[in-house]
Amino acid sequence: MQLARAKRLVEKVAPEIKREITASQAKQRKSLRGLWRGVDITDADIAEIRQQMWGGFPTY
């Protein structure tokens, strides 16, 4: 008896789940191409920030 109830529940819920999955896949993702365009970060800038971040980190 419980198997039949579980089957009915799955049959009832499955179409709704399928609609939700289809709707979420249809959304367009925003491209990140060009995100850093116009930003001028040099190797020296990165080294300076890295030193500030990790300068007090204990080494053993």
Tab-separated table of C-alpha atoms in Angstrom, residues 23-60:
chain	number	residue	atom	x	y	z
A	23	ALA	CA	12.759	27.487	-16.070
A	24	SER	CA	16.065	27.777	-14.211
A	25	GLN	CA	18.040	26.553	-17.227
A	26	ALA	CA	16.376	29.088	-19.516
A	27	LYS	CA	17.826	32.084	-17.656
A	28	GLN	CA	20.675	33.778	-19.466
A	29	ARG	CA	23.943	34.093	-17.613
A	30	LYS	CA	25.738	37.425	-17.645
A	31	SER	CA	29.090	37.294	-19.381
A	32	LEU	CA	32.134	38.195	-17.306
A	33	ARG	CA	34.202	38.905	-20.404
A	34	GLY	CA	35.718	42.351	-20.129
A	35	LEU	CA	35.116	42.572	-16.397
A	36	TRP	CA	38.634	43.921	-15.765
A	37	ARG	CA	38.831	46.023	-18.923
A	38	GLY	CA	40.339	49.420	-18.171
A	39	VAL	CA	41.764	48.336	-14.804
A	40	ASP	CA	45.531	48.732	-14.670
A	41	ILE	CA	46.894	46.376	-12.007
A	42	THR	CA	50.628	45.740	-12.194
A	43	ASP	CA	52.738	42.919	-10.788
A	44	ALA	CA	54.132	45.417	-8.291
A	45	ASP	CA	50.606	46.263	-7.093
A	46	ILE	CA	49.867	42.582	-6.533
A	47	ALA	CA	53.170	42.039	-4.714
A	48	GLU	CA	52.494	45.022	-2.443
A	49	ILE	CA	49.006	43.872	-1.513
A	50	ARG	CA	50.229	40.308	-1.004
A	51	GLN	CA	52.908	41.603	1.380
A	52	GLN	CA	50.309	43.617	3.301
A	53	MET	CA	48.004	40.612	3.579
A	54	TRP	CA	50.574	37.988	4.509
A	55	GLY	CA	53.269	40.145	6.102
A	56	GLY	CA	52.207	39.313	9.670
A	57	PHE	CA	51.540	35.642	9.021
A	58	PRO	CA	53.755	33.517	11.265
A	59	THR	CA	56.207	31.186	9.561
A	60	TYR	CA	57.730	28.244	11.345
